[in-house]
RNA sequence: CGGGGAGUGGCGCAGUCUGGUAGCGCACCCGGCUGGGGGCCGGGCGGUCGCAGGUUCAAAUCCUGUCUCCCCGACCA
C-alpha cells in the first residue's frame, strides 16, 4: 500500500477527552474515529489490524472443528422472552413498521439454539461446534476508553452442543486449547483466570485477561495461580488480636461508627474488628454477612454463598432488626450470621457492634457468643498467600471468555435429541466469546511507548514500513519505488511512505503507526549502498541491508527474526 | 442513575466573568526555497460559536430549556 493512496489521518495532538492509551494512540495513529458515544469506525489501517486478529481466530476455530456461519443481529423479541433475557437492561429494543417487537442481539445463544433445536434430532448429530463473527449491540450504561467498552462491537462467539457433561468438558477443553493459541499468536500477555459463573448458573467459566492499565477488571496473580478478583481465594494475613477477655465486654464508643474511627479510639488494628454487612436476599431472607474490619465483602462470592441475588439492607431494615447503623453486630441478633472464613478459621476474640447506640463489644468469640455459618465471602488483597506465595493484583481487560452453559438455553428453547435408547434429552451447551477489538486495544496498551504503538508482528497493520526520502524524480525516490515493487512482488506486507513530506514527518508517523520493521531509503543509502533497518520495538537499529539482488530476501530474513 | 467537566473552522485551544467587526497554533490550498527527525518565506480557503426560545439597539458572551460528548462512581454474560 502506498501512503499517498491510504486514508490514514494521523494527529499530532491527542483528542482532548481521551484517557486510555489505546484510545489516544488509536485516534492519533489514524486507526479509529468516533461516531458517537461507544460507536467507533475502524479506518483502513485499524481495520487491517482487526482483520488480522479475526483471521487468526478463524484459523484456530476451524482447527478444532468448529464451523463458521452467520446469524442476524436483528432478532424477534419472542425468542428472548423464552429465555428470560428480554429483561436485561442492556438489550436494545426496536419495532418494525408493523409494530413487531425486535431486539438487537447482545450475543447469539437464542438464535443458534433455535436453529439447532430444529435441525438436531439424534445423538448421531452431536457433538457440534458453530461460530460466527458478528456485531453485538449492547445499550451500555457507560461506554468508555475508546474501543475498550463500546455499544456495538464485533465478537467471535462459538457454541458447543454435546450429548452430555463429558462431551461438554471435551468441547470446553478444545476451546481452551484454541484460545490459548489465539492469544499467543496475537502477541498478547494474557492469563486464563477462573471467573464468576454469574446469575445464569452453569458449571464453570474462565476469562482470558490481558493486563493493561486501562483494564476494567482486576486479576489476582501468583506463581501458578490466576483468578478474577471476583472469585479469587487466598489465605489472609492473620488478624492482629488483643489479649483475650474470656467473655464479651461492652465498651463506650460514642460517635464512632466506622471501622477506622473505632479502631483508632480503641487503639486496635482494624483486623481486630468485625464489619457487619446486612443484606436482603431476593427471597426476602435477611442475613448478616460479616468480614474482618480490614477486609471487604465480595459481592460475587456472597451471592454464590447465598445461592441467590441480594441487595444491601436499608437503614430502616437494619434499625428494625438489629440496632442503630454503625453499631450493629452478631451478638443477640435474630438474623442468621454468615461469617467469612478468614474469621471463622482463626481462633480468637473480636470487637463487634453492640446493637446499641454508642457501644461496641470486645472479647467476642464466634461460636461461643453467637452462632454462625461460614463461607468465603471476602475479596482477596495484595499480599494474601496462595500456595505460600503472595498474590499481586493487576488491572486487566477481558479479551475472551469461555462458559459451560449446560442446559440453560437448550431447555427453554426445546433443543433436545433422542439418545441411543430413544429418550428425549436436552443438549448440553457451552459458549465462548472473543472481542477482536479488545485484542487490538490490549496489544496497543501492552506495547506502546512515548513515540506511539509497537505492534506484535502478527497483527500489525503492515509488517514493514518502507520510508522513501527525497522528492519524486530523484534517484533515491526511484530506488525506493523500485524496492517497494520488488517487496510487493515477493509478497511482503509493506506500507510505502512515498509522500512529498519531510523526513521528520515520515519518521514520526511511522513510529506512531508502529509497523514492526522500518526500512529507510534515501540519498545516504544510495551512497553507502545499504538500506537502513530499524525495529519498532525499542527503536533499535538492525544491521543494514545491502542494496542489490539479495535485498528482498534479506528483508524477509530480518522480518523472520522479529517476534 | 449519582457526582464533575466540555461543546467556538479538520485537530488543539483563547475569547464568555465585564454584551459592541470571531481570534491563535497546527492542518489544508497556491507559489517559491529546503530535503535524514514535524524546516523557511509570501499569499489564500474555511466557523449562522451544539440546538431552540427569551432579554437587548446589539448575544459566542446574559436568562430559560434542550441535545450531545468526556471523566469518576454505580452498573456490566
Coordinates of C-alpha atoms (C1' of nucleotides) in Angstrom, one line a residue:
Chain A
X1 CA 0.0 0.0 0.0
X2 CA 1.2 3.4 -0.9
X3 CA 0.8 6.1 1.8
X4 CA -0.5 8.7 -0.7
X5 CA -3.4 6.4 -1.5
X6 CA -4.2 5.5 2.1
X7 CA -6.7 7.2 4.3
X8 CA -4.5 7.5 7.4
X9 CA -5.4 10.6 9.4
X10 CA -2.6 10.8 11.9
X11 CA -2.8 13.5 14.5
X12 CA -0.1 15.4 16.2
X13 CA -2.2 16.0 19.3
X14 CA -4.3 13.6 21.3
X15 CA -8.1 14.1 21.4
X16 CA -8.8 16.3 24.5
X17 CA -11.2 13.8 26.1
X18 CA -9.1 10.7 25.6
X19 CA -7.6 9.0 28.7
X20 CA -6.8 5.4 27.8
X21 CA -3.6 4.8 25.9
X22 CA -5.3 2.7 23.3
X23 CA -7.9 5.4 22.8
X24 CA -5.3 8.2 22.4
X25 CA -3.0 6.2 20.1
X26 CA -5.8 4.6 18.2
X27 CA -7.0 8.0 17.2
X28 CA -3.6 9.6 16.8
X29 CA -2.3 6.8 14.6
X30 CA -5.4 7.1 12.3
X31 CA -6.8 3.6 13.2
X32 CA -10.2 4.6 14.6
X33 CA -12.6 7.5 14.6
X34 CA -15.6 8.1 16.9
X35 CA -19.1 8.4 15.5
X36 CA -21.0 8.7 18.8
X37 CA -20.7 7.5 22.4
X38 CA -19.4 4.0 22.3
X39 CA -19.7 3.9 18.5
X40 CA -16.5 3.6 16.6
X41 CA -15.5 3.5 12.9
X42 CA -12.4 1.4 12.0
X43 CA -10.4 3.3 9.5
X44 CA -8.4 1.3 6.9
X45 CA -5.2 0.8 8.9
X46 CA -7.2 -0.1 12.0
X47 CA -9.4 -2.5 10.1
X48 CA -6.4 -4.3 8.8
X49 CA -5.4 -4.9 12.4
X50 CA -8.9 -6.1 13.2
X51 CA -8.9 -8.4 10.2
X52 CA -5.6 -9.9 11.1
X53 CA -6.9 -10.7 14.5
X54 CA -10.1 -12.3 13.1
X55 CA -8.1 -14.3 10.6
X56 CA -6.1 -15.8 13.5
X57 CA -9.3 -16.6 15.3
X58 CA -10.9 -18.2 12.2
X59 CA -7.8 -20.4 11.7
X60 CA -7.8 -21.7 15.2
X61 CA -11.6 -22.2 15.4
X62 CA -11.5 -24.1 12.2
X63 CA -8.6 -26.1 13.6
X64 CA -10.7 -27.6 16.4
X65 CA -13.5 -28.5 14.1
X66 CA -15.8 -25.5 14.6
X67 CA -17.9 -24.4 11.6
X68 CA -18.4 -20.8 10.7
X69 CA -21.9 -19.5 9.9
X70 CA -23.6 -16.1 10.2
X71 CA -26.7 -15.2 12.2
X72 CA -28.7 -12.0 12.1
X73 CA -28.2 -9.2 14.6
X74 CA -31.9 -8.2 14.4
X75 CA -34.0 -10.8 16.1
X76 CA -37.6 -11.4 17.2
X77 CA -38.1 -10.4 20.8
X78 CA -40.2 -13.5 21.3
X79 CA -37.1 -15.7 21.2
X80 CA -35.6 -13.7 24.1
X81 CA -38.7 -13.9 26.1
X82 CA -38.4 -17.7 26.1
X83 CA -35.0 -17.5 27.9
X84 CA -36.0 -14.5 30.0
X85 CA -33.2 -12.4 28.7
X86 CA -35.6 -9.8 27.3
X87 CA -35.5 -8.3 30.8
X88 CA -31.8 -7.3 30.5
X89 CA -31.4 -3.6 30.6
X90 CA -28.5 -3.6 28.1
X91 CA -30.8 -5.2 25.4
X92 CA -31.5 -2.7 22.6
X93 CA -35.1 -2.9 21.5
X94 CA -36.9 -1.8 18.4
X95 CA -40.1 -2.2 16.4
X96 CA -40.6 -2.7 12.7
X97 CA -43.1 -0.7 10.7
X98 CA -45.8 -3.2 11.6
X99 CA -45.1 -2.9 15.2
X100 CA -43.5 -6.2 15.6
X101 CA -41.1 -6.3 18.6
X102 CA -37.5 -6.9 17.7
X103 CA -34.2 -6.7 19.6
X104 CA -30.6 -6.2 18.6
X105 CA -28.6 -9.3 19.8
X106 CA -26.1 -9.0 22.6
X107 CA -24.9 -12.5 21.9
X108 CA -26.4 -15.3 19.9
X109 CA -27.3 -18.1 22.2
X110 CA -31.0 -17.8 21.5
X111 CA -30.6 -17.8 17.7
X112 CA -28.1 -20.6 17.5
X113 CA -30.1 -22.7 19.9
X114 CA -33.3 -22.1 18.0
X115 CA -31.7 -23.4 14.8
X116 CA -30.0 -26.4 16.5
X117 CA -33.3 -27.3 18.2
X118 CA -34.9 -27.6 14.7
X119 CA -32.0 -29.3 13.0
X120 CA -30.5 -31.6 15.5
X121 CA -32.7 -34.7 16.3
X122 CA -30.4 -37.5 17.1
X123 CA -27.4 -38.3 19.3
X124 CA -25.7 -39.0 15.9
X125 CA -25.8 -35.3 15.1
X126 CA -23.7 -34.5 18.1
X127 CA -21.3 -33.1 19.1
X128 CA -21.4 -29.9 17.1
X129 CA -19.5 -26.6 17.3
X130 CA -20.7 -23.5 15.5
X131 CA -19.2 -20.0 15.5
X132 CA -19.5 -16.7 13.8
X133 CA -18.0 -13.2 13.7
X134 CA -20.9 -10.8 14.1
X135 CA -21.8 -7.4 15.5
X136 CA -23.2 -7.4 19.1
X137 CA -25.2 -4.4 20.3
X138 CA -25.4 -3.5 24.0
X139 CA -27.0 -0.4 25.4
X140 CA -24.1 0.1 27.8
X141 CA -24.8 2.5 30.7
X142 CA -21.4 3.9 30.2
X143 CA -19.3 3.3 27.1
X144 CA -15.7 4.3 27.7
X145 CA -12.0 4.2 26.8
X146 CA -12.3 4.3 23.0
X147 CA -12.8 0.8 21.7
X148 CA -12.5 -1.0 25.0
X149 CA -16.1 -0.7 26.0
X150 CA -18.5 0.1 23.2
X151 CA -22.1 -0.2 22.4
X152 CA -21.6 -2.0 19.2
X153 CA -18.7 -4.4 18.5
X154 CA -17.7 -7.4 16.6
X155 CA -17.4 -10.6 18.6
X156 CA -16.4 -14.1 17.7
X157 CA -18.8 -16.3 19.6
X158 CA -18.9 -20.0 19.3
X159 CA -21.3 -22.5 20.8
X160 CA -20.8 -26.2 21.5
X161 CA -23.5 -28.8 21.5
X162 CA -23.0 -32.1 23.3
X163 CA -24.9 -35.1 24.4
X164 CA -23.7 -34.9 28.0
X165 CA -21.5 -33.2 30.5
X166 CA -18.5 -35.3 29.5
X167 CA -19.0 -34.1 25.9
X168 CA -19.1 -30.5 27.1
X169 CA -15.9 -30.9 29.1
X170 CA -14.2 -32.1 25.9
X171 CA -15.6 -29.2 23.8
X172 CA -14.6 -26.8 26.6
X173 CA -11.1 -28.2 26.6
X174 CA -10.8 -27.8 22.8
X175 CA -11.7 -24.2 23.2
X176 CA -9.2 -23.7 25.9
X177 CA -6.5 -25.0 23.5
X178 CA -7.7 -22.9 20.6
X179 CA -8.0 -19.8 22.8
X180 CA -4.5 -20.2 24.3
X181 CA -3.2 -20.4 20.7
X182 CA -5.2 -17.4 19.6
X183 CA -3.9 -15.1 22.3
X184 CA -0.4 -16.4 22.0
X185 CA -0.4 -15.8 18.2
X186 CA -1.9 -12.3 18.8
X187 CA 1.3 -11.4 20.7
X188 CA -0.6 -10.6 24.0
X189 CA 0.5 -11.1 27.5
X190 CA -2.6 -12.9 28.9
X191 CA -3.9 -15.0 31.7
X192 CA -6.7 -17.5 31.8
X193 CA -8.5 -17.0 35.0
X194 CA -11.3 -18.6 36.9
X195 CA -14.3 -16.4 36.7
X196 CA -17.8 -15.9 38.2
X197 CA -20.5 -18.0 36.6
X198 CA -22.9 -15.2 37.3
X199 CA -26.7 -15.4 37.9
X200 CA -27.1 -17.6 34.8
X201 CA -25.6 -20.5 36.6
X202 CA -23.6 -23.0 34.6
X203 CA -20.9 -25.3 36.0
X204 CA -17.7 -23.3 35.2
X205 CA -16.2 -20.4 33.4
X206 CA -12.9 -18.9 32.6
X207 CA -12.0 -15.5 31.4
X208 CA -9.0 -14.5 29.3
X209 CA -7.4 -11.4 30.7
X210 CA -4.8 -9.2 29.2
X211 CA -3.1 -7.0 31.7
X212 CA -3.2 -3.3 30.8
X213 CA -3.6 0.0 32.7
X214 CA -7.0 0.8 31.1
X215 CA -8.4 -2.6 32.1
X216 CA -11.7 -2.6 33.9
X217 CA -11.1 -5.8 35.8
X218 CA -8.7 -6.9 38.4
X219 CA -6.9 -10.2 38.4
X220 CA -5.2 -11.8 41.3
X221 CA -1.9 -13.4 40.3
X222 CA 0.7 -15.6 42.0
X223 CA 3.0 -18.2 40.6
X224 CA 0.8 -21.0 39.2
X225 CA -2.4 -19.0 40.1
X226 CA -4.6 -16.6 38.3
X227 CA -8.2 -15.6 39.1
X228 CA -10.5 -12.7 38.6
X229 CA -10.7 -10.9 42.0
X230 CA -14.5 -11.6 41.8
X231 CA -13.8 -15.2 42.6
X232 CA -10.1 -15.3 43.8
X233 CA -9.5 -17.1 47.1
X234 CA -6.3 -16.7 49.2
X235 CA -5.0 -17.1 52.7
X236 CA -5.1 -13.8 54.6
X237 CA -2.5 -12.5 57.0
X238 CA -3.8 -13.4 60.5
X239 CA -5.8 -10.8 62.4
X240 CA -3.8 -8.8 65.0
X241 CA -6.0 -9.5 68.0
X242 CA -5.6 -8.1 71.5
X243 CA -5.4 -10.4 74.6
X244 CA -8.5 -12.5 75.3
X245 CA -11.1 -11.3 77.7
X246 CA -12.9 -14.6 78.1
X247 CA -16.3 -13.1 77.6
X248 CA -17.9 -10.1 75.8
X249 CA -17.4 -6.7 77.5
X250 CA -19.2 -3.6 76.4
X251 CA -17.1 -0.5 75.6
X252 CA -18.4 3.0 75.1
X253 CA -17.7 4.2 71.6
X254 CA -20.0 7.3 71.2
X255 CA -19.8 8.9 67.8
X256 CA -17.5 6.1 66.5
X257 CA -19.4 4.4 63.6
X258 CA -16.7 3.4 61.2
X259 CA -14.1 0.7 61.4
X260 CA -11.4 3.4 61.2
X261 CA -12.9 5.5 64.0
X262 CA -13.4 2.6 66.3
X263 CA -10.0 1.0 65.7
X264 CA -8.3 4.4 66.4
X265 CA -10.5 5.0 69.5
X266 CA -9.8 1.6 70.9
X267 CA -6.2 1.5 69.7
X268 CA -6.7 -1.7 67.9
X269 CA -5.7 -2.9 64.4
X270 CA -8.7 -2.8 62.0
X271 CA -8.3 -6.6 61.7
X272 CA -9.4 -7.0 65.3
X273 CA -12.8 -5.6 64.4
X274 CA -15.6 -7.3 62.5
X275 CA -17.5 -5.5 59.8
X276 CA -21.2 -6.2 59.6
X277 CA -22.9 -6.1 56.2
X278 CA -26.7 -6.8 56.5
X279 CA -28.2 -7.9 53.2
X280 CA -31.7 -8.9 52.0
X281 CA -31.8 -11.8 49.6
X282 CA -34.1 -12.0 46.6
X283 CA -36.3 -14.4 48.5
X284 CA -36.8 -11.8 51.3
X285 CA -34.5 -13.5 53.8
X286 CA -32.3 -11.1 55.7
X287 CA -28.7 -12.2 56.5
X288 CA -25.9 -10.6 58.5
X289 CA -22.7 -11.1 56.5
X290 CA -19.5 -10.4 58.5
X291 CA -15.9 -10.0 57.5
X292 CA -12.8 -8.7 59.2
X293 CA -12.5 -4.9 59.6
X294 CA -9.6 -4.8 57.2
X295 CA -11.4 -6.9 54.6
X296 CA -14.0 -6.1 52.0
X297 CA -17.2 -8.1 51.3
X298 CA -17.0 -9.6 47.8
X299 CA -20.5 -9.3 46.2
X300 CA -19.9 -12.2 43.7
X301 CA -18.8 -14.6 46.4
X302 CA -21.6 -13.5 48.7
X303 CA -24.2 -14.1 46.0
X304 CA -22.7 -17.5 45.4
X305 CA -22.8 -18.3 49.2
X306 CA -26.4 -17.1 49.5
X307 CA -27.4 -19.0 46.4
X308 CA -29.5 -16.1 45.2
X309 CA -29.1 -12.4 44.3
X310 CA -29.2 -9.9 47.2
X311 CA -29.2 -6.2 48.0
X312 CA -27.8 -4.3 50.9
X313 CA -30.4 -3.8 53.7
X314 CA -31.9 -0.4 54.0
X315 CA -31.2 1.7 57.1
X316 CA -34.8 1.2 58.2
X317 CA -34.5 -2.6 57.9
X318 CA -31.2 -2.5 59.8
X319 CA -32.6 -0.4 62.6
X320 CA -35.8 -2.6 62.9
X321 CA -34.0 -5.9 63.1
X322 CA -30.6 -5.1 64.7
X323 CA -29.8 -1.7 66.0
X324 CA -28.5 1.7 65.0
X325 CA -26.4 1.8 61.8
X326 CA -22.7 2.0 62.8
X327 CA -23.2 -0.2 65.9
X328 CA -24.7 -3.4 64.6
X329 CA -23.2 -6.8 65.5
X330 CA -23.9 -10.5 65.6
X331 CA -24.4 -10.9 69.4
X332 CA -28.0 -11.4 70.3
X333 CA -29.0 -10.8 66.6
X334 CA -32.1 -12.5 65.4
X335 CA -30.7 -12.9 62.0
X336 CA -28.6 -15.8 60.6
X337 CA -24.9 -14.8 60.6
X338 CA -22.7 -15.6 57.6
X339 CA -19.2 -15.3 58.8
X340 CA -16.2 -15.0 56.4
X341 CA -13.8 -18.0 56.7
X342 CA -10.9 -15.7 57.4
X343 CA -12.6 -15.0 60.8
X344 CA -14.1 -18.4 61.3
X345 CA -10.8 -20.2 60.7
X346 CA -8.8 -18.1 63.3
X347 CA -9.3 -18.9 66.9
X348 CA -9.8 -15.6 68.8
X349 CA -12.0 -12.8 70.1
X350 CA -13.1 -9.7 68.1
X351 CA -14.7 -6.4 68.6
X352 CA -18.2 -6.0 67.2
X353 CA -21.1 -3.6 67.3
X354 CA -23.3 -4.0 70.4
X355 CA -26.6 -3.3 68.6
X356 CA -27.0 -0.3 70.9
X357 CA -26.1 3.4 70.2
X358 CA -22.6 4.4 71.1
X359 CA -21.3 1.0 72.2
X360 CA -19.2 -1.9 70.9
X361 CA -18.5 -5.3 72.4
X362 CA -14.9 -6.6 72.9
X363 CA -13.9 -10.1 73.6
X364 CA -16.5 -11.7 71.3
X365 CA -15.7 -15.2 70.1
X366 CA -17.6 -16.7 67.1
X367 CA -19.5 -19.9 68.2
X368 CA -19.3 -19.1 71.9
X369 CA -21.1 -15.8 71.7
X370 CA -23.1 -16.1 68.5
X371 CA -24.0 -18.8 66.1
X372 CA -22.9 -18.6 62.5
X373 CA -22.4 -20.4 59.2
X374 CA -19.1 -19.7 57.5
X375 CA -18.3 -19.1 53.8
X376 CA -15.5 -17.4 51.8
X377 CA -17.2 -14.0 51.1
X378 CA -14.3 -11.6 51.2
X379 CA -12.2 -10.1 48.4
X380 CA -8.6 -11.1 48.4
X381 CA -5.9 -8.4 49.0
X382 CA -2.4 -8.0 47.6
X383 CA -0.1 -10.0 49.8
X384 CA -2.5 -12.7 50.7
X385 CA -1.0 -16.1 50.1
X386 CA -1.8 -18.8 47.6
X387 CA 0.3 -21.9 47.9
X388 CA 2.6 -20.0 50.2
X389 CA 3.2 -17.3 47.5
X390 CA 2.0 -13.8 47.9
X391 CA -0.5 -12.6 45.3
X392 CA -0.5 -9.4 43.4
X393 CA -3.5 -7.6 41.9
X394 CA -3.3 -6.3 38.4
X395 CA -5.7 -4.3 36.1
X396 CA -6.7 -6.2 33.0
X397 CA -9.1 -6.2 30.2
X398 CA -11.2 -9.2 29.4
X399 CA -10.4 -10.3 25.9
X400 CA -12.3 -13.6 25.9
X401 CA -14.4 -15.9 28.0
X402 CA -15.5 -19.5 27.9
X403 CA -18.5 -20.7 29.7
X404 CA -20.1 -24.0 30.4
X405 CA -23.8 -23.3 29.9
X406 CA -25.3 -26.7 30.5
X407 CA -28.9 -26.7 29.6
X408 CA -29.6 -23.0 30.4
X409 CA -30.7 -22.4 26.8
X410 CA -31.4 -25.8 25.4
X411 CA -34.3 -26.4 27.9
X412 CA -36.3 -23.2 27.4
X413 CA -35.8 -23.3 23.6
X414 CA -36.5 -27.0 23.4
X415 CA -33.2 -28.1 22.0
X416 CA -33.2 -31.8 22.6
X417 CA -32.1 -35.0 20.9
X418 CA -33.0 -38.7 21.1
X419 CA -30.3 -40.7 22.8
X420 CA -29.4 -44.4 22.0
X421 CA -32.4 -45.5 24.0
X422 CA -34.8 -43.2 22.1
X423 CA -35.1 -40.9 25.1
X424 CA -35.5 -37.2 24.6
X425 CA -32.6 -35.4 26.3
X426 CA -31.6 -31.7 26.5
X427 CA -28.5 -30.8 24.6
X428 CA -25.6 -29.7 26.8
X429 CA -24.1 -26.4 25.6
X430 CA -21.1 -24.2 26.0
X431 CA -20.5 -20.7 24.8
X432 CA -17.2 -19.0 24.0
X433 CA -16.5 -15.3 23.2
X434 CA -13.6 -13.2 21.9
X435 CA -13.5 -9.5 21.3
X436 CA -11.1 -8.8 18.4
X437 CA -11.2 -5.0 19.1
X438 CA -10.1 -5.6 22.7
X439 CA -7.2 -7.7 21.5
X440 CA -6.1 -4.9 19.3
X441 CA -6.6 -2.3 22.1
X442 CA -4.8 -4.5 24.6
X443 CA -1.9 -5.0 22.1
X444 CA -1.6 -1.2 21.9
X445 CA -1.7 -0.8 25.6
X446 CA 0.8 -3.5 26.3
X447 CA 3.3 -2.4 23.6
X448 CA 3.2 1.3 23.3
X449 CA 5.9 3.8 24.2
X450 CA 6.1 7.6 24.2
X451 CA 6.5 7.6 20.4
X452 CA 3.5 5.5 19.7
X453 CA 2.4 2.0 19.0
X454 CA 4.7 -1.0 18.7
X455 CA 2.6 -3.8 17.2
X456 CA 3.2 -7.5 17.6
X457 CA 4.2 -8.7 14.1
X458 CA 1.2 -11.0 13.8
X459 CA -1.4 -8.2 14.0
X460 CA 0.4 -5.1 12.8
X461 CA -1.4 -3.2 10.1
X462 CA 1.7 -3.8 7.9
X463 CA 4.7 -5.8 8.8
X464 CA 7.1 -3.5 7.1
X465 CA 7.0 0.3 6.5
X466 CA 9.4 1.5 3.8
X467 CA 10.2 5.2 4.0
X468 CA 11.5 6.7 0.8
X469 CA 13.3 10.0 1.3
X470 CA 13.8 12.6 -1.4
X471 CA 11.2 14.1 -3.7
X472 CA 9.9 12.1 -6.6
X473 CA 12.2 12.1 -9.6
X474 CA 15.4 11.8 -7.6
X475 CA 17.5 8.7 -7.8
X476 CA 16.7 7.8 -4.2
X477 CA 13.0 8.1 -4.8
X478 CA 13.2 5.9 -7.9
X479 CA 15.2 3.3 -5.9
X480 CA 12.6 3.3 -3.2
X481 CA 9.8 2.9 -5.7
X482 CA 11.6 0.0 -7.3
X483 CA 12.3 -1.7 -4.0
X484 CA 8.6 -1.3 -3.0
X485 CA 7.6 -3.0 -6.2
X486 CA 10.0 -5.9 -5.5
X487 CA 8.8 -6.3 -1.9
X488 CA 5.2 -6.4 -3.1
X489 CA 6.0 -8.9 -5.8
X490 CA 7.7 -11.1 -3.1
X491 CA 4.5 -11.0 -1.0
X492 CA 5.9 -8.8 1.8
X493 CA 3.2 -7.0 3.8
X494 CA 4.6 -3.5 3.2
X495 CA 3.4 0.1 3.5
X496 CA 5.4 2.6 1.4
X497 CA 5.6 6.2 2.6
X498 CA 6.3 8.0 -0.7
X499 CA 4.7 11.2 0.3
X500 CA 6.3 14.5 -0.6
X501 CA 7.0 15.3 3.0
X502 CA 10.0 15.9 5.2
X503 CA 11.8 13.1 6.8
X504 CA 10.8 14.1 10.4
X505 CA 7.2 13.8 9.5
X506 CA 7.6 10.4 7.9
X507 CA 9.7 9.0 10.8
X508 CA 7.2 10.4 13.4
X509 CA 4.2 8.9 11.6
X510 CA 6.0 5.6 11.3
X511 CA 6.7 5.5 15.0
X512 CA 3.1 6.4 15.7
X513 CA 1.7 3.7 13.5
X514 CA 4.1 1.1 14.8
X515 CA 4.9 -1.3 12.0
X516 CA 7.5 -3.8 13.4
X517 CA 10.1 -3.2 10.8
X518 CA 11.1 0.1 9.3
X519 CA 13.2 0.4 6.2
X520 CA 14.7 3.8 5.2
X521 CA 16.0 4.5 1.7
X522 CA 17.4 8.0 1.0
X523 CA 20.3 9.6 -0.7
X524 CA 22.5 8.4 2.1
X525 CA 21.5 4.8 1.4
X526 CA 22.5 5.1 -2.3
X527 CA 25.9 6.5 -1.3
X528 CA 26.5 3.7 1.2
X529 CA 24.8 1.1 -0.9
X530 CA 22.7 -0.1 2.0
X531 CA 19.2 0.2 3.4
X532 CA 18.8 1.3 7.0
X533 CA 16.7 -1.1 9.1
X534 CA 15.1 -0.4 12.4
X535 CA 12.8 -2.5 14.5
X536 CA 10.0 -0.6 16.1
X537 CA 10.2 -2.4 19.4
X538 CA 12.8 -0.5 21.4
X539 CA 13.6 1.6 18.3
X540 CA 16.8 -0.3 17.9
X541 CA 18.8 -0.3 14.7
X542 CA 19.3 -3.6 12.9
X543 CA 22.2 -4.4 10.6
X544 CA 21.9 -2.5 7.3
X545 CA 20.9 -4.4 4.2
X546 CA 22.9 -4.1 1.1
X547 CA 21.0 -2.8 -1.9
X548 CA 21.1 -5.3 -4.8
X549 CA 19.7 -8.7 -5.9
X550 CA 19.5 -10.0 -2.3
X551 CA 17.8 -7.0 -0.7
X552 CA 14.3 -8.5 -0.7
X553 CA 15.5 -11.8 0.6
X554 CA 17.4 -10.1 3.4
X555 CA 14.3 -8.1 4.3
X556 CA 12.3 -11.2 4.6
X557 CA 15.0 -12.8 6.7
X558 CA 15.1 -9.8 9.0
X559 CA 11.4 -9.9 9.4
X560 CA 11.5 -13.6 10.3
X561 CA 13.9 -12.7 13.1
X562 CA 11.4 -10.4 14.7
X563 CA 9.0 -11.6 17.3
Chain B
rC1 C1' -28.6 6.6 37.7
rG2 C1' -25.3 10.0 41.3
rG3 C1' -21.1 13.5 41.0
rG4 C1' -17.8 16.5 38.0
rG5 C1' -16.4 18.8 33.2
rA6 C1' -16.9 20.3 28.0
rG7 C1' -19.5 21.8 23.2
rU8 C1' -16.1 28.2 19.0
rG9 C1' -13.1 26.1 11.2
rG10 C1' -10.4 19.2 10.3
rC11 C1' -7.5 18.9 15.3
rG12 C1' -5.9 21.5 19.9
rC13 C1' -7.4 26.0 22.3
rA14 C1' -8.3 31.6 23.6
rG15 C1' -12.4 34.9 23.8
rU16 C1' -17.8 34.3 27.9
rC17 C1' -16.7 36.8 34.3
rU18 C1' -17.4 42.8 32.4
rG19 C1' -22.6 42.1 25.6
rG20 C1' -20.2 46.0 20.7
rU21 C1' -16.4 43.9 13.4
rA22 C1' -15.0 35.8 15.7
rG23 C1' -9.2 35.1 17.0
rC24 C1' -4.4 31.9 17.7
rG25 C1' -1.3 27.4 16.7
rC26 C1' -1.3 23.1 13.7
rA27 C1' -3.5 21.1 9.4
rC28 C1' -5.3 22.4 4.4
rC29 C1' -4.8 25.2 -0.8
rC30 C1' -1.3 28.2 -4.2
rG31 C1' 3.9 29.9 -5.3
rG32 C1' 9.0 29.5 -4.0
rC33 C1' 13.1 27.7 -1.1
rU34 C1' 14.7 23.4 1.8
rG35 C1' 15.3 18.0 1.7
rG36 C1' 18.0 12.3 7.1
rG37 C1' 13.8 13.9 12.7
rG38 C1' 7.1 17.6 12.1
rG39 C1' 12.2 23.3 8.3
rC40 C1' 11.6 28.6 6.0
rC41 C1' 9.2 32.9 3.2
rG42 C1' 4.9 35.0 0.8
rG43 C1' -0.3 34.6 -0.4
rG44 C1' -5.1 32.1 0.5
rC45 C1' -9.7 28.9 1.7
rG46 C1' -12.6 27.5 5.7
rG47 C1' -16.7 28.8 11.5
rU48 C1' -25.1 31.2 11.3
rC49 C1' -19.7 29.9 18.3
rG50 C1' -24.3 22.3 19.7
rC51 C1' -29.8 23.4 19.2
rA52 C1' -34.4 26.2 20.5
rG53 C1' -36.6 30.2 22.8
rG54 C1' -36.0 34.8 25.6
rU55 C1' -33.7 39.7 27.3
rU56 C1' -31.3 43.8 24.4
rC57 C1' -30.3 49.0 19.7
rA58 C1' -26.8 44.9 19.8
rA59 C1' -25.7 38.0 22.3
rA60 C1' -20.2 33.1 21.4
rU61 C1' -20.8 36.3 25.9
rC62 C1' -26.8 37.3 30.0
rC63 C1' -31.5 34.1 31.1
rU64 C1' -34.6 29.5 30.3
rG65 C1' -35.0 24.9 28.1
rU66 C1' -32.9 21.0 25.4
rC67 C1' -29.3 17.8 22.9
rU68 C1' -24.6 15.7 22.6
rC69 C1' -19.8 14.2 24.3
rC70 C1' -16.0 13.1 28.2
rC71 C1' -14.2 11.7 33.2
rC72 C1' -15.1 9.3 38.3
rG73 C1' -18.6 6.1 40.6
rA74 C1' -22.9 2.8 40.3
rC75 C1' -23.8 -0.8 36.5
rC76 C1' -21.7 -4.6 33.2
rA77 C1' -22.9 -12.7 30.3

